Every structure is written in C-alpha cells, then in structure tokens.
XYZ file of C-alpha atoms in Angstrom:
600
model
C -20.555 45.222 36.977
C -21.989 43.618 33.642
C -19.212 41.814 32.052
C -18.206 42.955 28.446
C -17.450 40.211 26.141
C -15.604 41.306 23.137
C -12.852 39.642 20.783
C -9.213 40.565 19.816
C -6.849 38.922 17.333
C -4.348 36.480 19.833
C -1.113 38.785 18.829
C -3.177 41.821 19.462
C -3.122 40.579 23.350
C 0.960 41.125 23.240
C 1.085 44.523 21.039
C -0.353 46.823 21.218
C -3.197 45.930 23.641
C -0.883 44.006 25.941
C -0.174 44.549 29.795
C -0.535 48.195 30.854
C -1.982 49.296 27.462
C -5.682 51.580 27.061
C -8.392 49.637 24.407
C -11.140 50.928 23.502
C -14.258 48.608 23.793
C -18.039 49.897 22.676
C -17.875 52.976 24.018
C -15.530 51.989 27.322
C -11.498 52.484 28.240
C -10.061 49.987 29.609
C -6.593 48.781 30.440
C -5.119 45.048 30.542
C -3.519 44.369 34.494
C -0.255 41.922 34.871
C -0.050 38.770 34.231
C -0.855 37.866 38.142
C -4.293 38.666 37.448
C -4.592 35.652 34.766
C -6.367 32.542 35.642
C -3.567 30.225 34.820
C -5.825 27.198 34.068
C -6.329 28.221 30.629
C -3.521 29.770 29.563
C -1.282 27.099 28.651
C 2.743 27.322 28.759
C 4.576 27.645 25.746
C 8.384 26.012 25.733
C 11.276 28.229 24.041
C 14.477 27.547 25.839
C 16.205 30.013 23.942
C 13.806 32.796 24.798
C 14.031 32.204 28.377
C 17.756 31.399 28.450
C 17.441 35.206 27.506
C 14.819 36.486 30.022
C 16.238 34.026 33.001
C 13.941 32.729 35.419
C 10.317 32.300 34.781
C 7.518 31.071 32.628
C 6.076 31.889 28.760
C 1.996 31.606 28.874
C -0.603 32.309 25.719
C -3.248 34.343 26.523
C -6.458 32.386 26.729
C -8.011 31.946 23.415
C -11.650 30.419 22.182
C -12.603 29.556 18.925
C -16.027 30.871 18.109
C -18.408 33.163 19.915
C -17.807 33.887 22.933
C -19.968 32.953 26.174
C -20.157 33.303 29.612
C -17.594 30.428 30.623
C -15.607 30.953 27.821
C -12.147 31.770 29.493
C -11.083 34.970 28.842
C -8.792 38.223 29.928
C -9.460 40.626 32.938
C -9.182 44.342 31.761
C -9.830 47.651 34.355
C -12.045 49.862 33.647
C -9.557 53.429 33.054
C -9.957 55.867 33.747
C -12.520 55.918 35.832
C -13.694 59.366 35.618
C -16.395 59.979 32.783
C -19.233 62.255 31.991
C -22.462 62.389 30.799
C -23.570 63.063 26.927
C -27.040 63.660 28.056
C -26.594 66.009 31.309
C -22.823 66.653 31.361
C -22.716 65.273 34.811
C -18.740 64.781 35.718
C -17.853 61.739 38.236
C -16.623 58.209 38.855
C -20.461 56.606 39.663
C -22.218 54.416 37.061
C -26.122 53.948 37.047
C -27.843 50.637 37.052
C -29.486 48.242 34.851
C -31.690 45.601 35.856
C -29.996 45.184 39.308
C -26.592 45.491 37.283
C -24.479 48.292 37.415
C -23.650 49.511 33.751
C -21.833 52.306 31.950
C -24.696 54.892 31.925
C -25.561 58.025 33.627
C -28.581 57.779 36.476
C -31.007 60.023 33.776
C -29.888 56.874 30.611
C -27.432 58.916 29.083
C -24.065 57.082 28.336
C -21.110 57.690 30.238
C -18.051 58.710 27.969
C -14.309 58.287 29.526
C -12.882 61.559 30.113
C -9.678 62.246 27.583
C -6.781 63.194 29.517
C -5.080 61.169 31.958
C -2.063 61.455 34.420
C 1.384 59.376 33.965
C 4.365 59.936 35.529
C 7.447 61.308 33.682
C 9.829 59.223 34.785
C 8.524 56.260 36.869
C 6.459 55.115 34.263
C 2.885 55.556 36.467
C -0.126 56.348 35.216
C -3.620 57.437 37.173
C -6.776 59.158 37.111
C -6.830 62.996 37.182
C -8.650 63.893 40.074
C -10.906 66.092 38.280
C -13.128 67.137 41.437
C -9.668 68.348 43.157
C -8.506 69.817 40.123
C -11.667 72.108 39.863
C -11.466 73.314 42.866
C -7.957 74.330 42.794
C -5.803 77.413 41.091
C -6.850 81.044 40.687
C -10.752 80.732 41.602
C -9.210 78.628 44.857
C -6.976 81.534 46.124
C -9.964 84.407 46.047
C -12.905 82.519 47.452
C -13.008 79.877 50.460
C -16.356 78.778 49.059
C -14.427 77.171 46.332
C -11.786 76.016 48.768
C -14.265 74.580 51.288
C -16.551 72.790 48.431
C -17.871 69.571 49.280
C -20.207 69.503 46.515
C -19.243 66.211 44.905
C -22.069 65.860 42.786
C -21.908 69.071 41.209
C -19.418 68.585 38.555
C -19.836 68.689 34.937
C -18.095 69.134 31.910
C -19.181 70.647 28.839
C -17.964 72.572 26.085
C -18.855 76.322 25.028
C -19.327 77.358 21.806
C -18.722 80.561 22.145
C -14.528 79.869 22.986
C -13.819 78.081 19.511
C -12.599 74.719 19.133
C -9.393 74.359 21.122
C -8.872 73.719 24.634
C -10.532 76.792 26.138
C -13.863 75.588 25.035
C -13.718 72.662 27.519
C -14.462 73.482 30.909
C -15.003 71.379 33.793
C -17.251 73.477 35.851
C -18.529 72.786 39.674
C -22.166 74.166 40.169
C -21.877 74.223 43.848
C -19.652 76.875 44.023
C -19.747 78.558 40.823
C -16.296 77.798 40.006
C -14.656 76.290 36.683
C -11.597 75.672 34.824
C -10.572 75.290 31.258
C -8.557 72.418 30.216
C -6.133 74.493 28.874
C -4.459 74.899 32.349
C -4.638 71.068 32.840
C -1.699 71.117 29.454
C 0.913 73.772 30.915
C 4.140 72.770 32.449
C 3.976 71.298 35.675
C 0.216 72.177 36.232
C -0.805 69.052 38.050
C 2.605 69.884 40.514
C 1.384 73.084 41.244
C -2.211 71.817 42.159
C -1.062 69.520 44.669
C -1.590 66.476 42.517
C 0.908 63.969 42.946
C 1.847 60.260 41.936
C 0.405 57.601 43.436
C 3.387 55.477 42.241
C 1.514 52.301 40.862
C -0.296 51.525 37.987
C -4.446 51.551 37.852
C -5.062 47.903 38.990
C -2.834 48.075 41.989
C -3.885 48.096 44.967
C -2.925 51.410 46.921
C -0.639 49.347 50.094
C 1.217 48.194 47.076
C 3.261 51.124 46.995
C 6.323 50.968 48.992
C 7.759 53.959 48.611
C 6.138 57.563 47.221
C 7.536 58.592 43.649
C 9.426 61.341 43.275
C 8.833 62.268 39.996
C 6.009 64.836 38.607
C 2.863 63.994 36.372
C 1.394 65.187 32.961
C -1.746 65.411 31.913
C -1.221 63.711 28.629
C -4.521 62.518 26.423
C -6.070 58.941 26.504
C -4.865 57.536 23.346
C -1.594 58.831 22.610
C 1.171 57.050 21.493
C 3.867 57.326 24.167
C 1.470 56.472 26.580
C 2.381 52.882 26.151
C 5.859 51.996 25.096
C 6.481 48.027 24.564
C 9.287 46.140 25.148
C 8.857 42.780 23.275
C 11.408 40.071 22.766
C 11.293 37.376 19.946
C 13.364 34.479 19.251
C 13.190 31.904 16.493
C 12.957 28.243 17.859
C 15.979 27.190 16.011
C 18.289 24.330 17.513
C 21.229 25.593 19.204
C 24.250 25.129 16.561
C 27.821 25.364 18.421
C 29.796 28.883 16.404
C 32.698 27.680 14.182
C 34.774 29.076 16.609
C 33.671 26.778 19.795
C 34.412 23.647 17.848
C 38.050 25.309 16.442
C 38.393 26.005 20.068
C 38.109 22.526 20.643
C 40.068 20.978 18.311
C 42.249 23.702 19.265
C 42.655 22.093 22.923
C 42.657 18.385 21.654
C 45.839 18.732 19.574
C 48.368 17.330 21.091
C 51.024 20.133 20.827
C 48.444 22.262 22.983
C 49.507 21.782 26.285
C 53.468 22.618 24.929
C 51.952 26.226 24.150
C 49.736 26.647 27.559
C 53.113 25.657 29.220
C 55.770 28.365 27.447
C 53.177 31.044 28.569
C 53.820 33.235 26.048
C 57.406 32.841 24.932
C 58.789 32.120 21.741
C 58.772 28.407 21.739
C 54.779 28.788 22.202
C 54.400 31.471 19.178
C 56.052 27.870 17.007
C 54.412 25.473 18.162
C 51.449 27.799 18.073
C 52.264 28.171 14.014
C 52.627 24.157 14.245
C 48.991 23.925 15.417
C 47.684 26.141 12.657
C 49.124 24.669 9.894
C 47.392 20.934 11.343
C 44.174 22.443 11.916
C 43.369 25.753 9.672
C 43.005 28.309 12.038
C 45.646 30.725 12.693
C 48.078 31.418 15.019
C 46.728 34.530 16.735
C 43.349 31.878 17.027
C 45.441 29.252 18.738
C 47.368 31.558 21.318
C 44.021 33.086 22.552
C 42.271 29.969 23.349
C 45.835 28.984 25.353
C 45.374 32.140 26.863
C 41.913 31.632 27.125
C 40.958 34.885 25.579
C 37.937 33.497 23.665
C 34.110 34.349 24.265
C 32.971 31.865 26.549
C 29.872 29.737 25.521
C 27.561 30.782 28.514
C 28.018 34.605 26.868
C 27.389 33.861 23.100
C 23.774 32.132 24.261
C 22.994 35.460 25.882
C 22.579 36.831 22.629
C 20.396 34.867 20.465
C 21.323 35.537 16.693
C 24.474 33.551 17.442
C 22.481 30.237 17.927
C 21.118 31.447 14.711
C 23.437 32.324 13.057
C 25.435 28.713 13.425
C 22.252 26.693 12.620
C 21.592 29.063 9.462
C 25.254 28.350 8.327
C 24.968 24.316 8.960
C 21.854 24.349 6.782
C 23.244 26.171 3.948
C 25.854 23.753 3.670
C 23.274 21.138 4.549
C 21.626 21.328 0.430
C 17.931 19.857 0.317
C 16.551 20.115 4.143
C 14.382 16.750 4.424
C 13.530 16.737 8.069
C 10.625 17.321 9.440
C 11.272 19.976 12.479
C 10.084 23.199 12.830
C 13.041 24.245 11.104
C 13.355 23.530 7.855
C 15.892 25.712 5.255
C 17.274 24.404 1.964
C 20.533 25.758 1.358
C 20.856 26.766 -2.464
C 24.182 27.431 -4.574
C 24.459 30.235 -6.938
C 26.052 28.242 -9.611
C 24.246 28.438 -13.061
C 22.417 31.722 -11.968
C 22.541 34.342 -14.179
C 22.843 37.901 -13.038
C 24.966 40.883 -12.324
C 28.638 39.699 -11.199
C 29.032 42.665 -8.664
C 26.237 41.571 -6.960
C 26.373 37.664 -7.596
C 29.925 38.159 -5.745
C 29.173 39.386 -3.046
C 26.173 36.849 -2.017
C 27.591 33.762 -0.679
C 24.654 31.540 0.019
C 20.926 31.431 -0.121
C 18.793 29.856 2.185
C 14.689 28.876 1.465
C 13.574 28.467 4.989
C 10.436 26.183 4.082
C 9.441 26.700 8.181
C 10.537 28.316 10.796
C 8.459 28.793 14.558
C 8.842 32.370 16.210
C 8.258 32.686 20.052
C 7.254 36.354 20.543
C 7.295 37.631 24.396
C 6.503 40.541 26.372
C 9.047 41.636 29.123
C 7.144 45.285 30.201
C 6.539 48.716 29.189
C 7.406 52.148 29.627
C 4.996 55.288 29.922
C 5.460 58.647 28.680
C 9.522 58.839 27.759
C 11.346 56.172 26.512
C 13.957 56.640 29.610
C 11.169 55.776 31.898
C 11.687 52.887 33.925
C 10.293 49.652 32.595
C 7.135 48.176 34.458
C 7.245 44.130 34.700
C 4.292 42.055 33.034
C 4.102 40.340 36.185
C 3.471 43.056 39.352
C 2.595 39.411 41.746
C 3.952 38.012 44.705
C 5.887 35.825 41.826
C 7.300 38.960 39.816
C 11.020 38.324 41.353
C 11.075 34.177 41.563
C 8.691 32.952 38.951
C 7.557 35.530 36.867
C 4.658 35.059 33.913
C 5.145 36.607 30.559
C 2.736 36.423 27.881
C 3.395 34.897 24.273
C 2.960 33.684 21.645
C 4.300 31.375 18.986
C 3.850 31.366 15.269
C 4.779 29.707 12.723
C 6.078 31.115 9.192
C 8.790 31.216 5.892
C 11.305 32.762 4.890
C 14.372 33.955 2.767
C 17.579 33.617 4.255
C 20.842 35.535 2.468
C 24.421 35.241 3.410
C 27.062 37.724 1.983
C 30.598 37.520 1.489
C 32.779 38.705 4.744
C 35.865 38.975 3.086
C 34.070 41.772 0.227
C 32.205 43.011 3.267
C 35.234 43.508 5.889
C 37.263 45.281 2.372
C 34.118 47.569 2.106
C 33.445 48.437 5.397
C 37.454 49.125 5.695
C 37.198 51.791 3.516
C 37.671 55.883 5.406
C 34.218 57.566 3.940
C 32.170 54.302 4.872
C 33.462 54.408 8.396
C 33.392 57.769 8.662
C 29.365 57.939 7.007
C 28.281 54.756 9.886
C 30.219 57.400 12.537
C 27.462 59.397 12.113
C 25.010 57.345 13.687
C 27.681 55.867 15.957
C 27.736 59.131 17.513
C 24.034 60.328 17.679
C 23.488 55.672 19.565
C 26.164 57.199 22.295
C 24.062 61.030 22.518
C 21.049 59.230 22.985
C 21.130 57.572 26.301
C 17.763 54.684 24.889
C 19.550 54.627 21.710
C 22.234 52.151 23.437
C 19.083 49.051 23.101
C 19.675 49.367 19.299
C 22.398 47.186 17.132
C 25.589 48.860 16.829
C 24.814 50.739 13.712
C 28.465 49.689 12.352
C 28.451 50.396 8.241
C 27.472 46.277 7.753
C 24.397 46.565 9.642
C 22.788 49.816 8.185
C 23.866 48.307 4.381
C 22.395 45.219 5.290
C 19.294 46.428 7.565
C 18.487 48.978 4.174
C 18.650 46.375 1.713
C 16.467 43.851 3.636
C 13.745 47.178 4.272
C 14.159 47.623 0.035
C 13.548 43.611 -0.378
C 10.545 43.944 1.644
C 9.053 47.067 0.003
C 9.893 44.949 -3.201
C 8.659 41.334 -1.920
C 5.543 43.040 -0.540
C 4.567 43.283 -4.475
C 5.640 40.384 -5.479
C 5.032 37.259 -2.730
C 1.438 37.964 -1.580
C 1.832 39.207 1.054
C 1.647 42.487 2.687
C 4.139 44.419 3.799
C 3.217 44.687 7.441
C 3.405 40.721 7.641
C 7.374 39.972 6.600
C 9.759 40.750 9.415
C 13.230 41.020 9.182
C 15.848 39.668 11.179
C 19.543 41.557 10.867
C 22.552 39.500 11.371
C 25.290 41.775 11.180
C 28.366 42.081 13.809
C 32.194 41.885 13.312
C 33.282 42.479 16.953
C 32.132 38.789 17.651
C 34.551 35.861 17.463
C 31.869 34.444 14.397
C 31.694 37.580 12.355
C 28.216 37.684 11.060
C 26.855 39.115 7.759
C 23.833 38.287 6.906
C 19.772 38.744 6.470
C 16.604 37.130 7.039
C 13.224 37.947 5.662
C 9.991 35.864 6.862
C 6.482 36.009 8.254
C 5.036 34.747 11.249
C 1.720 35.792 11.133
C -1.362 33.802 13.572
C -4.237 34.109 11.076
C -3.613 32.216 7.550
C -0.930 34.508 6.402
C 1.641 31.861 7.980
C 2.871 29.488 5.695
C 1.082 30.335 2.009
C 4.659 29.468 0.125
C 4.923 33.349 -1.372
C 8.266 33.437 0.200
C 9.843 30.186 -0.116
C 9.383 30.698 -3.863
C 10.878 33.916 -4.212
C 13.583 32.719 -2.394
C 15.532 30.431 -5.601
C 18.168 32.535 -6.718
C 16.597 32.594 -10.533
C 13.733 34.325 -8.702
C 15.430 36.028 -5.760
C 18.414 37.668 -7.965
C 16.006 39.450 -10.553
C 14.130 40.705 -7.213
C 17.169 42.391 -5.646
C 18.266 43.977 -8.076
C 14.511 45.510 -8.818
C 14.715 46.225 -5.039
C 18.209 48.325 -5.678
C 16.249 49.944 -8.980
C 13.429 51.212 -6.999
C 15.816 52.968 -4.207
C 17.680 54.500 -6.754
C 15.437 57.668 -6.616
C 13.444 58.615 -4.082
C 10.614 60.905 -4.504
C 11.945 62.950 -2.250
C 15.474 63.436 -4.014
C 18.126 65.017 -3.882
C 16.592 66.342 0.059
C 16.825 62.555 0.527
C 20.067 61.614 -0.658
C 21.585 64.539 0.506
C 20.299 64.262 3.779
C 22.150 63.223 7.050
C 19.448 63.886 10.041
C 15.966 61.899 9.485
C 14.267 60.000 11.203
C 13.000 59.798 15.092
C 16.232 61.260 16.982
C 17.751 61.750 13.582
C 18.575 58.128 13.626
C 18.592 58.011 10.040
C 20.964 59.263 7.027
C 19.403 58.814 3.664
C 15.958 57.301 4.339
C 12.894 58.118 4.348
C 9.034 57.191 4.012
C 9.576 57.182 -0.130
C 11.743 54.942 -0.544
C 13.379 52.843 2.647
C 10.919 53.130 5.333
C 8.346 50.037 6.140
C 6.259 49.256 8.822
C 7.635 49.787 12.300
C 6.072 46.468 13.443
C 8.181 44.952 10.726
C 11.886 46.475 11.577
C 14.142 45.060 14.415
C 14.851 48.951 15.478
C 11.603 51.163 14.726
C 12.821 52.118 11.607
C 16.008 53.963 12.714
C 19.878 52.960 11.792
C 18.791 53.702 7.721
C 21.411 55.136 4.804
C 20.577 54.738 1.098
C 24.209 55.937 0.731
C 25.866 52.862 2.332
C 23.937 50.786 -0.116
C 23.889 52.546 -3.525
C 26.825 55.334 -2.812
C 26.793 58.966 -2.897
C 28.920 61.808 -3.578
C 31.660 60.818 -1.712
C 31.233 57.404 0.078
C 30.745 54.138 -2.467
C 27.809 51.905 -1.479
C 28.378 48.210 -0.984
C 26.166 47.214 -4.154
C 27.000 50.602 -5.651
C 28.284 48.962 -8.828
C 25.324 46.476 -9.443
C 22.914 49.130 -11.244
C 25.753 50.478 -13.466
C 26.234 46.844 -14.745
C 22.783 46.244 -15.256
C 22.102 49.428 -17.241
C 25.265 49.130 -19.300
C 24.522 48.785 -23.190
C 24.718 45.011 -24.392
C-alpha cells in the first residue's frame, strides 16, 4: 500500500485521535492500533513518578514527533485502514479491493474512481469491540433470503454496489446496498433497527480492527450495532493527568509524627483506651496543637496511611500548593514555581475577601497528560488497554505527553466553608446530585459532588468564562483543577486555573498577571456579576435536572458551561445556586454582589 504522510498537532495523538479512535485523512478512515505497534526507537520515555505511582507498573512514551515536513524516514505513527469496506463514486461498486497505481496499490476503484469508506460500522454494546459490517453477508440476508435460494446460494462477490435512489427521499431508505447477481437489495434502514445485525447472524468478533483474529480467546457474548463512522460515543477516552509537583508530606503525616515522637506517646499506646490515655492524650495536645481526638487515633492507628494518600494525586498537590503559599516570593528555578501572595492592603468586598485565604501565582507548572484506554459505544463498556502486546500485563506502554504552563492558584477559608456547607438546604441541594452519582452506575468515576466541590468547581467554570476575556487566552486552553474534599484527614478547599497548551499558548504570562489579588479580586467578582443572570433565567435558576444524566442543577450553556476538554468531569456536578443562592438555599458568595451594589 502507498504510505500516507499527513500531520497532527502532538496532543491531538492522545485525544481525540488517540489509540482505538477513527481520523479522517484525504479522503481515507483510519484508526490508530496500541501502543505495541509503535517503533519504540523514537518515541522517547517521559518520567512522572506521580503519574505512574497512579497507573502502577509500566512505561509513559511521546508519540514520535518531527519538526518540519515530513519524509519518508521521518518516524512516524502506524494507523489501519477502517473500515475496510468502501465503494465507488464513479461505478458504485461495493467491496474491500483497492485498484493499483504504478505497481502500488492505492485507494481507487479498478475504472479511477475513488473509493469512499462506507458510513456505518459495527461495535459491540458492551465489550467495547468494534468491526467491519459484513456488507456482502448482510445483503444477502433477511426477507429477500427466506423466499429465494438464489439469494441464499449467491456467490457473486463482485456484484455489490451501493447507491442511492432519488426517488425514496433523503433518509435512510434511499440507500440501498444492492447485489446484481441475484437481484436482491436492502435498504439501510434495516441495518438501524434493534438487534438487526443479531438477527442476521452477524456476530462479534471480540477484538478490535488491528488484531489479529487467534487473538481472541474467548467469543463475546454481547450483541452489535450498526452505529455511523464518526459518532461521538464511538470512542470514549479515559485520560489521566497529573501535575509534576514535588511530593509535599499532608500536615497531618508530620502531626502524626510529632505525634509519635512525644515522649508521653507510648503512656497512651499502653492504657489502650482507658482514662489515663484520654489525659495524657489532652497532655500531648496542649504540647503540640493538635487535638485530642488527633492524638488517640494515631495511638490507635486510625490515620490514612501514606501509601493510600499517594494513590490519589491532588493530595501531593495539595501539600506542595500549601508550602508555597506560605513560602512568599518563589525564587527557584524548578518546574514548579508559585508565589504565594497575602491579601493584606487589597481592597474589595469583605464577604468575599473573607472567605479567600491565600493566593497563589504559579509562574510554571509541567502537566504529564496520559492515556490509560477507551470505551466504545456506552460508557459502561469495558475499557480496552492502550497496550493489547505481549507486554499489556507486565510492562505496559502508554502514550503522553508533557506540557508546560501557568496558573492561578486560590485557597478558601475551611472554617467559613465547613459553617456553609453545615447548613440543612445546602446539604440537602448537593443531595441532589449525591443521589443521581449513586443511580448512575459510571457516575461513581466523578468527585463526590459534596456542596464544596460543585461551589468551588462553578466558580472556577465562571473565572474561566471571565479570564477567557481578559488573559489572552481562549477558553478552550485554561484547565481547571478542583481541590475540594472534607472526608480526608487534610480537608481540602481549594482551586486551580492554568494552561498547558504544546503550541505557544504555554507560558505567555496572561495568567500569572491576573493572578495579584488587585487584579484577581476585581475579576471574581465580575465573574459572580456575569452568573448572576443567565439568559436562560428563571428556567435556569429554577432548574434542578440539566445536563448529560441530569448531572447538573442550575447550569447551563449561558452562563456556567465551558469547554468539556477544559472541566475535570465533562461539565457535570454544576449549581449556580450553591454559589450565588436561590430561593431557599444561600450560596457561599451569596452576599458578595449585594455588597458590591450597595449605595456608597
């Protein structure tokens, strides 16, 4: 075959044209295999030992990458030609042959016309499979099969052709794949009913296009729909990201510590949980400045153990954020650099000034971005590894990427936050969502939508609508990262805003700027003024289902949505209320518009 040279952007490689995924290329489908198909030599490793403390055993590698045209021996990706079936624009002629060019065989028809990829395809419901619809099989099956054995018996395999007929309208029923041998055809619009492929005798082949067929084990057991080429669920990515931040010990490790080295300890490990251990317990606090209830769990040795907290990897983060914010003016020269500010001297509204309890302008920061697999069809589908090698098990390969970017970091008040999230009608407005996570059985990958992280996940979603105006750049290039959890030892609370972008929208300074609270203050609280009303009030406000799976309270696309490549959770786990109030619950910056509006 005549290779096909043809360029895409180095992030493009991970989403959405990664492993598994259909692109489009001058005229031809084709479909990126695993990771074992790479040639190793020139795609280089890339170290993030946070990211694969998360994914366990294996290995992070780029995608090869050139810089300028591409020739012949410039390293590049394999990609399968799928599906394989095409027809004919010239002659309608239906089949899996290509003609040749030259000596070369090439994407055209034996009479010159070009040979365009047939639009539906067959994946499996639940297994995640996808395949070719055996369109020669298909034509020869259903009604016109039952009345004649001429149709049954058809071995006319260069018959087929598919055309359209103008005198059926536009829909499906104009589209006929039609075998000439025997006379008989079929409209498309049987190929879209329930269980029509089942009923044909077309099952899955239980592996994915570039496999092999002895690399199937075992058969699947699940049934397959014709679903078209390019549609959205066809490819469903699971990606991981983790900033390279240095691991920071949480406050509550190092208490623990202290904790053991006092020298009353062992006095309260001995009692066991009798009164002379709840004293010296009290003893213990009073030296150190932790409480009691702290000192008798580590003696009981109730605390989160330091292996678990690295499994998830906003608590690294969340430590190292915390140490530079107390840090002041960041003058090293890592790849993480954040200067904490102070909100001393700022001006601004006191309901919202007191409940933000640090600032962070994160000058650099490096993201790792991976891909684990992806799912076809349903989002309950199994999940297909990257890497389908002899390796996929011991040392698996998954493509990534780093980048490097800026950012603003913002740290709120837990004490204000824990007596706001306290309150009945908050807990009882997050309860919603709570409910619909536990209904849902994919919704259990998403945060615990507790009423912290939707305020805090809707106000970093306003400040990006509102940065996208005001830093440069746009709105599809800041990410956000949600640090928001009070079931962990470290109760977090915060937000981070940045872009990691691998073209020059990487480190331009938009953000960094922004992010000094005489800037950053004036911008949240235009942020809160542009939420205020939606253009789609009072449905919006009022509202309490939105959303994919109703995921979302008060939020839509007019005033809280942004771009789903820019939003830890797709865009779901949303409420305008939680942030600004409503009729009956009160916001956590409910009060800061009120003050600002108030006559001076």
């Amino acid at each position: 075959m005549e290779k096909i040279r043809h360029d895409l952007r180095l992030s493009e490689t991970i989403s959405p044209f990664g492993v598994g995924a259909i692109v489009d290329v001058r005229g031809e489908s084709l479909m990126a295999p695993d990771t074992s198909w790479w040639d190793k030599r020139f795609a280089h490793e890339i170290s993030c030992e946070r990211l694969m403390a998360r994914l366990g055993a294996g290995v992070l590698r780029q995608p090869p990458e050139h810089a300028g045209r591409a020739g012949k021996d410039t390293p590049a990706l394999p990609y399968w030609r799928f599906p394989a079936w095409r027809f004919c624009e010239r002659c309608d002629k239906l089949s899996k042959l290509t003609g040749k060019k030259k000596g070369k065989w090439s994407n055209a028809c034996e009479c010159g016309g070009a040979l365009v990829p047939m639009r539906y395809i067959a994946v499996c419901e639940k297994g995640s499979h996808a395949q070719d619809v055996n369109w020669f099989k298909w034509a020869h099956r259903g009604r016109g099969a039952s009345l004649s054995e001429a149709v049954r018996f058809c071995r006319d395999y260069k018959a087929l052709r598919f055309h359209k007929l103008a005198t059926r309208g536009e829909g499906l029923a104009a589209l006929v794949v039609k075998c000439y041998g025997c006379g008989n055809e079929r409209r498309l619009a049987e190929l879209v009913t329930k269980g029509a492929l089942h009923r044909d005798g077309i099952r899955c082949a239980g592996r994915q296009p570039w496999e092999p067929e002895d690399s199937v084990k075992k058969p699947c057991p699940y049934e397959l729909v014709a679903v078209q080429r390019g549609a959205t669920g066809n490819y469903i990515a699971e990606r991981i990201s983790a900033l390279d931040i240095p691991e920071e010990r949480p406050q509550s490790a190092e208490a623990a510590d202290k904790i053991r080295g006092h020298v009353f300890f062992e006095k309260v490990v001995t009692d066991n949980g009798g009164p002379l251990s709840e004293q010296v317990a009290e003893w213990i606090a009073d030296d150190l400045g932790v409480t009691s209830e702290t000192v008798l769990a580590v003696a009981a040795g109730e605390e989160t153990a330091p292996d678990e907290m690295l499994l998830d990897l906003k608590d690294g983060e969340w430590a190292a954020f915390l140490k530079k914010l107390d840090g002041g003016r960041d003058g090293s020269g890592s790849d993480f650099v954040v200067d904490g500010r102070s909100l001393g001297g700022v001006t601004g509204p006191q309901s919202l000034l007191g409940k933000i309890s640090g600032i962070g302008q994160v000058r650099r920061v490096r993201e790792v971005r991976a891909l684990r697999g992806f799912r076809r069809h349903d989002a309950e589908a199994a999940m297909i590894s990257v890497d389908l090698g002899s390796d996929q098990r011991r040392w698996p390969t998954y493509p990534a990427i780093e980048l490097f970017g800026e950012g603003i970091f913002l740290r709120f008040d837990e004490r204000k936050l824990a007596e706001w999230e306290a309150q009945p009608e908050v807990e009882a407005r997050a309860g919603i969502l709570k409910e619909r996570r536990a209904d849902s059985p994919w919704a259990g990958r998403l945060d615990m939508p507790e009423p912290r992280y939707i305020a805090l996940h809707t106000l970093a979603h306003l400040l990006i609508r509102r940065l996208a105006f005001a830093s440069g750049y746009a709105s599809a290039a800041l990410q956000e990262r949600i640090y928001a959890n009070s079931d962990r030892t470290d109760k977090t609370a915060g937000i981070l805003i940045y872009t990691a972008a691998g073209d020059a929208q990487g480190t331009l300074g938009g953000l960094v700027r922004l992010g000094a609270p005489e800037r950053l203050i004036p911008l949240l609280v235009a942020a809160l003024d542009d939420a205020d009303i939606c253009s789609n009030d009072p449905v919006c406000i009022e509202s309490d289902r939105q959303g994919a799976s109703q995921l979302n309270l008060s939020a839509c696309h007019g005033c809280s949505l942004v771009s789903e490549t820019s939003c830890e959770t797709g865009n779901r786990l949303l409420d305008r209320q939680l942030v600004l109030g409503g009729s009956d619950v009160r916001g956590l910056l409910d009060d800061v518009l009120a003050e600002v509006r108030q006559p001076r």
